[in-house]
């Protein structure tokens, strides 16, 4: 019975993506990684880290590194406003906060509508794009949460937090 409940929970998250905006583009993240969405918190800056690693936040006693996804993807910095929020993820047991312009919805995108991203030479920001989702409302760029953890700058921040 317990296995059935677990399986049902996994199935309800399959093909579902949290859709968020950065400027005019819409991106998606597998809903299974998302633990919560919070407004912008007070961020404690960390010296000598990449510009896109904004620092750490204290969320109910948990210290979480936060990344400005705009800067990570090479987009222009934008002042935070009342729509700006932090998507808190759990990737392989590691909490990470992603600062995005706004969150819009949870969408189901079937495997048939997920295609690999086009290969463009020298596209540094593409390393975080896992796939392209085709939906009725347009194209969604799907972020690869596992690749976020492989980011050396972020790895160093997480490693230093554990000490």
Short mmCIF file of N, CA and C in Angstrom, two decimals:
data_model
loop_
_atom_site.label_atom_id
_atom_site.label_comp_id
_atom_site.label_asym_id
_atom_site.label_seq_id
_atom_site.Cartn_x
_atom_site.Cartn_y
_atom_site.Cartn_z
N UNK A 1 0.83 -1.19 0.00
CA UNK A 1 0.00 0.00 0.00
C UNK A 1 0.87 1.26 0.00
N UNK A 2 1.90 1.28 0.85
CA UNK A 2 2.79 2.44 0.91
C UNK A 2 3.46 2.67 -0.44
N UNK A 3 3.88 1.60 -1.12
CA UNK A 3 4.51 1.72 -2.43
C UNK A 3 3.56 2.34 -3.44
N UNK A 4 2.27 1.94 -3.37
CA UNK A 4 1.28 2.49 -4.28
C UNK A 4 1.12 4.00 -4.07
N UNK A 5 1.09 4.41 -2.81
CA UNK A 5 0.95 5.83 -2.50
C UNK A 5 2.15 6.60 -3.05
N UNK A 6 3.36 6.07 -2.85
CA UNK A 6 4.56 6.71 -3.38
C UNK A 6 4.48 6.82 -4.89
N UNK A 7 4.06 5.74 -5.54
CA UNK A 7 4.00 5.73 -6.99
C UNK A 7 2.99 6.76 -7.50
N UNK A 8 1.85 6.85 -6.84
CA UNK A 8 0.84 7.82 -7.24
C UNK A 8 1.40 9.23 -7.11
N UNK A 9 2.11 9.50 -6.02
CA UNK A 9 2.73 10.81 -5.82
C UNK A 9 3.71 11.14 -6.92
N UNK A 10 4.52 10.15 -7.33
CA UNK A 10 5.48 10.38 -8.40
C UNK A 10 4.77 10.63 -9.72
N UNK A 11 3.71 9.87 -9.99
CA UNK A 11 2.98 10.02 -11.24
C UNK A 11 2.32 11.39 -11.37
N UNK A 12 1.84 11.93 -10.24
CA UNK A 12 1.17 13.23 -10.31
C UNK A 12 2.17 14.34 -10.63
N UNK A 13 3.46 14.10 -10.37
CA UNK A 13 4.47 15.12 -10.66
C UNK A 13 5.12 14.92 -12.02
N UNK A 14 4.92 13.76 -12.62
CA UNK A 14 5.54 13.46 -13.92
C UNK A 14 5.02 14.44 -14.97
N UNK A 15 5.89 14.93 -15.79
CA UNK A 15 5.54 15.85 -16.88
C UNK A 15 5.05 17.21 -16.41
N UNK A 16 5.16 17.53 -15.11
CA UNK A 16 4.69 18.82 -14.62
C UNK A 16 5.88 19.74 -14.36
N UNK A 17 5.71 20.98 -14.77
CA UNK A 17 6.78 21.96 -14.68
C UNK A 17 6.26 23.25 -14.07
N UNK A 18 7.06 23.83 -13.18
CA UNK A 18 6.75 25.16 -12.67
C UNK A 18 7.28 26.16 -13.70
N UNK A 19 6.40 27.01 -14.19
CA UNK A 19 6.77 27.96 -15.23
C UNK A 19 7.06 29.32 -14.59
N UNK A 20 8.21 29.88 -14.95
CA UNK A 20 8.58 31.21 -14.44
C UNK A 20 9.11 32.06 -15.58
N UNK A 21 9.12 33.37 -15.34
CA UNK A 21 9.55 34.31 -16.38
C UNK A 21 10.85 34.99 -16.02
N UNK A 22 11.63 35.24 -17.05
CA UNK A 22 12.81 36.11 -16.99
C UNK A 22 12.66 37.02 -18.19
N UNK A 23 12.29 38.25 -17.97
CA UNK A 23 12.03 39.14 -19.10
C UNK A 23 10.85 38.62 -19.90
N UNK A 24 11.03 38.51 -21.21
CA UNK A 24 9.94 38.05 -22.08
C UNK A 24 9.94 36.54 -22.28
N UNK A 25 10.94 35.85 -21.74
CA UNK A 25 11.04 34.41 -21.94
C UNK A 25 10.44 33.64 -20.78
N UNK A 26 9.89 32.47 -21.10
CA UNK A 26 9.34 31.61 -20.05
C UNK A 26 10.19 30.35 -19.95
N UNK A 27 10.44 29.96 -18.71
CA UNK A 27 11.28 28.81 -18.40
C UNK A 27 10.47 27.84 -17.54
N UNK A 28 10.94 26.60 -17.50
CA UNK A 28 10.28 25.61 -16.66
C UNK A 28 11.30 24.85 -15.84
N UNK A 29 10.83 24.36 -14.70
CA UNK A 29 11.63 23.51 -13.82
C UNK A 29 10.74 22.35 -13.43
N UNK A 30 11.30 21.15 -13.44
CA UNK A 30 10.53 19.98 -13.01
C UNK A 30 9.95 20.20 -11.62
N UNK A 31 8.65 20.03 -11.49
CA UNK A 31 7.96 20.33 -10.22
C UNK A 31 8.48 19.46 -9.08
N UNK A 32 9.03 18.31 -9.39
CA UNK A 32 9.52 17.41 -8.34
C UNK A 32 10.69 18.01 -7.55
N UNK A 33 11.39 18.99 -8.14
CA UNK A 33 12.50 19.65 -7.45
C UNK A 33 12.04 20.78 -6.52
N UNK A 34 10.84 21.30 -6.78
CA UNK A 34 10.38 22.51 -6.09
C UNK A 34 9.83 22.18 -4.71
N UNK A 35 10.36 22.85 -3.67
CA UNK A 35 9.82 22.65 -2.33
C UNK A 35 8.88 23.77 -1.94
N UNK A 36 9.20 25.00 -2.37
CA UNK A 36 8.30 26.12 -2.09
C UNK A 36 8.70 27.33 -2.90
N UNK A 37 7.80 28.32 -2.91
CA UNK A 37 8.06 29.59 -3.58
C UNK A 37 7.86 30.67 -2.52
N UNK A 38 8.87 31.52 -2.36
CA UNK A 38 8.78 32.58 -1.34
C UNK A 38 9.11 33.92 -1.98
N UNK A 39 8.67 34.97 -1.34
CA UNK A 39 9.03 36.31 -1.80
C UNK A 39 10.51 36.55 -1.54
N UNK A 40 11.00 37.66 -2.03
CA UNK A 40 12.41 38.00 -1.82
C UNK A 40 12.67 38.20 -0.32
N UNK A 41 13.68 37.51 0.16
CA UNK A 41 14.08 37.57 1.57
C UNK A 41 15.32 38.47 1.69
N UNK A 42 15.68 38.77 2.92
CA UNK A 42 16.95 39.48 3.15
C UNK A 42 18.08 38.53 2.78
N UNK A 43 18.93 38.97 1.87
CA UNK A 43 20.04 38.14 1.38
C UNK A 43 21.34 38.60 2.03
N UNK A 44 22.05 37.66 2.62
CA UNK A 44 23.37 37.94 3.18
C UNK A 44 24.38 37.64 2.08
N UNK A 45 25.11 38.67 1.67
CA UNK A 45 26.08 38.51 0.59
C UNK A 45 27.28 37.69 1.07
N UNK A 46 27.85 36.97 0.12
CA UNK A 46 29.05 36.18 0.38
C UNK A 46 30.17 36.82 -0.44
N UNK A 47 31.29 37.17 0.19
CA UNK A 47 32.37 37.79 -0.58
C UNK A 47 33.04 36.79 -1.52
N UNK A 48 33.58 37.32 -2.60
CA UNK A 48 34.42 36.57 -3.53
C UNK A 48 33.71 35.36 -4.15
N UNK A 49 32.47 35.56 -4.58
CA UNK A 49 31.78 34.51 -5.34
C UNK A 49 31.32 35.12 -6.66
N UNK A 50 30.91 34.25 -7.57
CA UNK A 50 30.41 34.72 -8.86
C UNK A 50 29.26 35.70 -8.64
N UNK A 51 29.11 36.64 -9.56
CA UNK A 51 28.11 37.70 -9.43
C UNK A 51 26.68 37.15 -9.32
N UNK A 52 26.39 36.05 -10.02
CA UNK A 52 25.02 35.51 -10.01
C UNK A 52 24.67 34.79 -8.71
N UNK A 53 25.67 34.44 -7.89
CA UNK A 53 25.37 33.87 -6.57
C UNK A 53 25.16 35.06 -5.65
N UNK A 54 23.90 35.36 -5.37
CA UNK A 54 23.56 36.58 -4.63
C UNK A 54 23.92 36.48 -3.16
N UNK A 55 24.01 35.27 -2.63
CA UNK A 55 24.35 35.08 -1.22
C UNK A 55 23.55 33.95 -0.62
N UNK A 56 23.20 34.12 0.66
CA UNK A 56 22.44 33.09 1.36
C UNK A 56 21.24 33.74 2.06
N UNK A 57 20.20 32.94 2.23
CA UNK A 57 19.04 33.40 3.00
C UNK A 57 18.82 32.42 4.15
N UNK A 58 18.15 32.92 5.18
CA UNK A 58 17.77 32.08 6.31
C UNK A 58 16.27 31.87 6.19
N UNK A 59 15.88 30.66 5.81
CA UNK A 59 14.47 30.36 5.63
C UNK A 59 14.04 29.38 6.72
N UNK A 60 13.38 29.92 7.73
CA UNK A 60 12.93 29.12 8.88
C UNK A 60 14.06 28.27 9.47
N UNK A 61 15.23 28.89 9.63
CA UNK A 61 16.35 28.21 10.26
C UNK A 61 17.25 27.45 9.29
N UNK A 62 16.85 27.34 8.03
CA UNK A 62 17.69 26.68 7.02
C UNK A 62 18.44 27.74 6.22
N UNK A 63 19.75 27.57 6.11
CA UNK A 63 20.56 28.49 5.33
C UNK A 63 20.62 27.95 3.90
N UNK A 64 20.18 28.80 2.96
CA UNK A 64 20.04 28.36 1.57
C UNK A 64 20.78 29.34 0.66
N UNK A 65 21.68 28.82 -0.22
CA UNK A 65 22.31 29.71 -1.19
C UNK A 65 21.28 30.13 -2.25
N UNK A 66 21.36 31.38 -2.69
CA UNK A 66 20.43 31.86 -3.71
C UNK A 66 21.18 32.36 -4.94
N UNK A 67 20.62 32.01 -6.09
CA UNK A 67 21.20 32.35 -7.39
C UNK A 67 20.23 33.25 -8.13
N UNK A 68 20.72 34.32 -8.73
CA UNK A 68 19.89 35.13 -9.61
C UNK A 68 19.98 34.47 -10.99
N UNK A 69 18.89 33.84 -11.40
CA UNK A 69 18.90 33.06 -12.64
C UNK A 69 19.17 33.96 -13.85
N UNK A 70 18.69 35.20 -13.81
CA UNK A 70 18.97 36.14 -14.91
C UNK A 70 20.47 36.25 -15.15
N UNK A 71 21.22 36.49 -14.07
CA UNK A 71 22.67 36.68 -14.20
C UNK A 71 23.36 35.39 -14.59
N UNK A 72 22.88 34.27 -14.04
CA UNK A 72 23.48 32.97 -14.36
C UNK A 72 23.37 32.67 -15.86
N UNK A 73 22.26 33.10 -16.46
CA UNK A 73 22.04 32.84 -17.88
C UNK A 73 22.58 33.95 -18.78
N UNK A 74 23.27 34.93 -18.17
CA UNK A 74 23.89 35.97 -18.96
C UNK A 74 22.94 37.09 -19.37
N UNK A 75 21.81 37.20 -18.71
CA UNK A 75 20.86 38.29 -19.00
C UNK A 75 21.21 39.51 -18.15
N UNK A 76 20.63 40.65 -18.51
CA UNK A 76 20.90 41.89 -17.75
C UNK A 76 20.24 41.81 -16.38
N UNK A 77 20.93 42.40 -15.40
CA UNK A 77 20.38 42.46 -14.05
C UNK A 77 19.14 43.34 -14.05
N UNK A 78 18.17 42.97 -13.23
CA UNK A 78 16.93 43.74 -13.14
C UNK A 78 16.63 43.96 -11.66
N UNK A 79 16.18 45.16 -11.34
CA UNK A 79 15.84 45.46 -9.95
C UNK A 79 14.69 44.56 -9.50
N UNK A 80 14.79 44.04 -8.28
CA UNK A 80 13.73 43.19 -7.75
C UNK A 80 12.50 44.02 -7.44
N UNK A 81 11.32 43.42 -7.66
CA UNK A 81 10.07 44.12 -7.36
C UNK A 81 9.11 43.16 -6.65
N UNK A 82 7.84 43.55 -6.54
CA UNK A 82 6.89 42.73 -5.78
C UNK A 82 6.54 41.42 -6.48
N UNK A 83 6.88 41.27 -7.75
CA UNK A 83 6.64 40.01 -8.47
C UNK A 83 7.85 39.07 -8.39
N UNK A 84 9.01 39.63 -8.07
CA UNK A 84 10.23 38.82 -7.98
C UNK A 84 10.07 37.82 -6.83
N UNK A 85 10.47 36.58 -7.07
CA UNK A 85 10.37 35.60 -6.00
C UNK A 85 11.52 34.61 -6.08
N UNK A 86 11.62 33.81 -5.04
CA UNK A 86 12.65 32.79 -4.94
C UNK A 86 11.97 31.43 -4.99
N UNK A 87 12.39 30.62 -5.95
CA UNK A 87 11.91 29.24 -6.03
C UNK A 87 12.92 28.41 -5.26
N UNK A 88 12.46 27.76 -4.18
CA UNK A 88 13.36 26.94 -3.38
C UNK A 88 13.29 25.51 -3.92
N UNK A 89 14.46 25.00 -4.30
CA UNK A 89 14.56 23.66 -4.87
C UNK A 89 15.27 22.74 -3.90
N UNK A 90 15.03 21.46 -4.07
CA UNK A 90 15.81 20.44 -3.38
C UNK A 90 16.39 19.56 -4.48
N UNK A 91 17.70 19.70 -4.71
CA UNK A 91 18.37 18.93 -5.76
C UNK A 91 19.34 17.97 -5.08
N UNK A 92 19.02 16.70 -5.15
CA UNK A 92 19.85 15.65 -4.52
C UNK A 92 20.10 15.96 -3.05
N UNK A 93 19.07 16.45 -2.35
CA UNK A 93 19.17 16.72 -0.92
C UNK A 93 19.77 18.07 -0.58
N UNK A 94 20.13 18.87 -1.60
CA UNK A 94 20.74 20.18 -1.37
C UNK A 94 19.71 21.27 -1.69
N UNK A 95 19.40 22.14 -0.71
CA UNK A 95 18.47 23.24 -1.01
C UNK A 95 19.17 24.37 -1.74
N UNK A 96 18.50 24.89 -2.78
CA UNK A 96 19.03 26.00 -3.56
C UNK A 96 17.86 26.94 -3.85
N UNK A 97 18.09 28.24 -3.77
CA UNK A 97 17.06 29.21 -4.12
C UNK A 97 17.37 29.85 -5.46
N UNK A 98 16.36 29.91 -6.32
CA UNK A 98 16.51 30.56 -7.62
C UNK A 98 15.66 31.83 -7.65
N UNK A 99 16.30 32.96 -7.84
CA UNK A 99 15.57 34.23 -7.92
C UNK A 99 15.14 34.42 -9.37
N UNK A 100 13.82 34.60 -9.55
CA UNK A 100 13.24 34.77 -10.89
C UNK A 100 12.35 36.00 -10.90
N UNK A 101 12.05 36.50 -12.10
CA UNK A 101 11.22 37.70 -12.24
C UNK A 101 9.81 37.46 -11.71
N UNK A 102 9.22 36.32 -12.07
CA UNK A 102 7.88 35.98 -11.59
C UNK A 102 7.60 34.52 -11.88
N UNK A 103 6.67 33.96 -11.13
CA UNK A 103 6.21 32.59 -11.34
C UNK A 103 4.80 32.68 -11.88
N UNK A 104 4.50 31.88 -12.91
CA UNK A 104 3.17 32.01 -13.49
C UNK A 104 2.24 30.83 -13.23
N UNK A 105 2.71 29.59 -13.43
CA UNK A 105 1.79 28.46 -13.32
C UNK A 105 2.55 27.14 -13.27
N UNK A 106 1.80 26.08 -13.01
CA UNK A 106 2.33 24.73 -13.16
C UNK A 106 1.68 24.16 -14.42
N UNK A 107 2.50 23.71 -15.34
CA UNK A 107 2.01 23.20 -16.62
C UNK A 107 2.39 21.74 -16.79
N UNK A 108 1.53 20.98 -17.42
CA UNK A 108 1.88 19.62 -17.80
C UNK A 108 2.37 19.67 -19.23
N UNK A 109 3.58 19.19 -19.45
CA UNK A 109 4.14 19.11 -20.80
C UNK A 109 4.52 17.66 -21.03
N UNK A 110 3.80 16.99 -21.90
CA UNK A 110 4.04 15.56 -22.17
C UNK A 110 5.39 15.36 -22.85
N UNK A 111 5.95 14.16 -22.65
CA UNK A 111 7.24 13.83 -23.25
C UNK A 111 7.27 14.09 -24.76
N UNK A 112 6.12 13.88 -25.43
CA UNK A 112 6.04 14.10 -26.88
C UNK A 112 6.34 15.55 -27.25
N UNK A 113 6.10 16.47 -26.32
CA UNK A 113 6.29 17.90 -26.59
C UNK A 113 7.59 18.45 -26.00
N UNK A 114 8.46 17.55 -25.53
CA UNK A 114 9.77 17.95 -25.00
C UNK A 114 10.83 17.54 -26.02
N UNK A 115 11.62 18.50 -26.46
CA UNK A 115 12.67 18.20 -27.44
C UNK A 115 14.00 18.75 -26.93
N UNK A 116 15.11 18.17 -27.41
CA UNK A 116 16.41 18.72 -26.99
C UNK A 116 16.57 20.15 -27.49
N UNK A 117 17.34 20.97 -26.75
CA UNK A 117 17.55 22.34 -27.21
C UNK A 117 18.41 22.34 -28.48
N UNK A 118 18.23 23.34 -29.34
CA UNK A 118 19.09 23.41 -30.53
C UNK A 118 20.53 23.66 -30.11
N UNK A 119 21.46 23.08 -30.82
CA UNK A 119 22.88 23.27 -30.50
C UNK A 119 23.40 24.53 -31.19
N UNK A 120 23.81 25.49 -30.41
CA UNK A 120 24.36 26.73 -30.95
C UNK A 120 25.77 26.87 -30.41
N UNK A 121 26.73 27.03 -31.29
CA UNK A 121 28.13 27.12 -30.87
C UNK A 121 28.36 28.31 -29.97
N UNK A 122 29.10 28.07 -28.89
CA UNK A 122 29.50 29.15 -27.99
C UNK A 122 28.39 29.68 -27.10
N UNK A 123 27.29 28.97 -27.02
CA UNK A 123 26.18 29.45 -26.18
C UNK A 123 26.38 28.96 -24.75
N UNK A 124 27.07 29.77 -23.95
CA UNK A 124 27.42 29.41 -22.58
C UNK A 124 26.18 29.14 -21.72
N UNK A 125 25.15 29.97 -21.88
CA UNK A 125 23.97 29.81 -21.03
C UNK A 125 23.19 28.55 -21.34
N UNK A 126 23.46 27.96 -22.50
CA UNK A 126 22.73 26.74 -22.87
C UNK A 126 23.08 25.56 -21.98
N UNK A 127 24.20 25.64 -21.28
CA UNK A 127 24.59 24.49 -20.47
C UNK A 127 23.57 24.19 -19.38
N UNK A 128 22.73 25.17 -19.02
CA UNK A 128 21.72 24.94 -18.00
C UNK A 128 20.34 24.61 -18.59
N UNK A 129 20.22 24.70 -19.91
CA UNK A 129 18.95 24.39 -20.57
C UNK A 129 18.96 22.91 -20.95
N UNK A 130 18.03 22.17 -20.40
CA UNK A 130 17.96 20.73 -20.60
C UNK A 130 17.13 20.37 -21.80
N UNK A 131 16.06 21.12 -22.04
CA UNK A 131 15.12 20.78 -23.10
C UNK A 131 14.29 22.00 -23.46
N UNK A 132 13.51 21.83 -24.51
CA UNK A 132 12.55 22.84 -24.93
C UNK A 132 11.18 22.18 -24.88
N UNK A 133 10.27 22.83 -24.15
CA UNK A 133 8.91 22.31 -24.06
C UNK A 133 7.99 23.12 -24.97
N UNK A 134 7.24 22.41 -25.81
CA UNK A 134 6.28 23.09 -26.69
C UNK A 134 4.91 23.03 -26.03
N UNK A 135 4.29 24.21 -25.86
CA UNK A 135 2.96 24.27 -25.25
C UNK A 135 2.06 25.14 -26.13
N UNK A 136 0.77 25.13 -25.82
CA UNK A 136 -0.17 25.97 -26.58
C UNK A 136 0.18 27.44 -26.48
N UNK A 137 0.73 27.83 -25.32
CA UNK A 137 1.06 29.24 -25.12
C UNK A 137 2.47 29.61 -25.59
N UNK A 138 3.17 28.66 -26.20
CA UNK A 138 4.51 28.96 -26.71
C UNK A 138 5.57 28.02 -26.17
N UNK A 139 6.81 28.40 -26.41
CA UNK A 139 7.96 27.57 -26.04
C UNK A 139 8.40 27.89 -24.61
N UNK A 140 8.74 26.85 -23.86
CA UNK A 140 9.29 27.00 -22.51
C UNK A 140 10.67 26.35 -22.51
N UNK A 141 11.66 27.06 -22.00
CA UNK A 141 13.01 26.51 -21.88
C UNK A 141 13.11 25.82 -20.52
N UNK A 142 13.44 24.53 -20.54
CA UNK A 142 13.45 23.74 -19.31
C UNK A 142 14.87 23.71 -18.73
N UNK A 143 14.99 24.20 -17.49
CA UNK A 143 16.30 24.21 -16.82
C UNK A 143 16.64 22.82 -16.29
N UNK A 144 17.92 22.50 -16.34
CA UNK A 144 18.43 21.24 -15.81
C UNK A 144 18.93 21.48 -14.38
N UNK A 145 18.14 21.08 -13.41
CA UNK A 145 18.47 21.34 -12.00
C UNK A 145 19.75 20.62 -11.57
N UNK A 146 20.00 19.45 -12.14
CA UNK A 146 21.20 18.69 -11.76
C UNK A 146 22.46 19.46 -12.19
N UNK A 147 22.40 20.14 -13.35
CA UNK A 147 23.56 20.89 -13.82
C UNK A 147 23.84 22.10 -12.93
N UNK A 148 22.80 22.61 -12.26
CA UNK A 148 23.03 23.71 -11.31
C UNK A 148 24.00 23.26 -10.23
N UNK A 149 23.83 22.02 -9.78
CA UNK A 149 24.69 21.50 -8.72
C UNK A 149 26.11 21.26 -9.20
N UNK A 150 26.29 21.08 -10.50
CA UNK A 150 27.62 20.86 -11.06
C UNK A 150 28.38 22.16 -11.29
N UNK A 151 27.72 23.28 -10.99
CA UNK A 151 28.35 24.59 -11.13
C UNK A 151 29.41 24.72 -10.04
N UNK A 152 30.67 24.90 -10.45
CA UNK A 152 31.77 24.93 -9.48
C UNK A 152 31.64 26.03 -8.44
N UNK A 153 31.20 27.22 -8.86
CA UNK A 153 31.05 28.33 -7.91
C UNK A 153 30.02 27.98 -6.85
N UNK A 154 28.92 27.39 -7.27
CA UNK A 154 27.86 27.01 -6.33
C UNK A 154 28.33 25.86 -5.43
N UNK A 155 29.04 24.90 -6.01
CA UNK A 155 29.59 23.79 -5.22
C UNK A 155 30.44 24.30 -4.07
N UNK A 156 31.28 25.31 -4.37
CA UNK A 156 32.16 25.88 -3.34
C UNK A 156 31.36 26.54 -2.22
N UNK A 157 30.30 27.26 -2.58
CA UNK A 157 29.47 27.92 -1.58
C UNK A 157 28.82 26.86 -0.67
N UNK A 158 28.27 25.81 -1.30
CA UNK A 158 27.60 24.76 -0.54
C UNK A 158 28.60 24.05 0.37
N UNK A 159 29.80 23.75 -0.16
CA UNK A 159 30.82 23.07 0.63
C UNK A 159 31.22 23.92 1.83
N UNK A 160 31.38 25.22 1.62
CA UNK A 160 31.76 26.11 2.71
C UNK A 160 30.66 26.25 3.76
N UNK A 161 29.40 26.12 3.34
CA UNK A 161 28.28 26.21 4.28
C UNK A 161 28.23 24.98 5.19
N UNK A 162 28.73 23.86 4.68
CA UNK A 162 28.68 22.63 5.46
C UNK A 162 29.72 22.60 6.57
N UNK A 163 30.71 23.49 6.50
CA UNK A 163 31.77 23.49 7.54
C UNK A 163 31.42 24.37 8.70
#
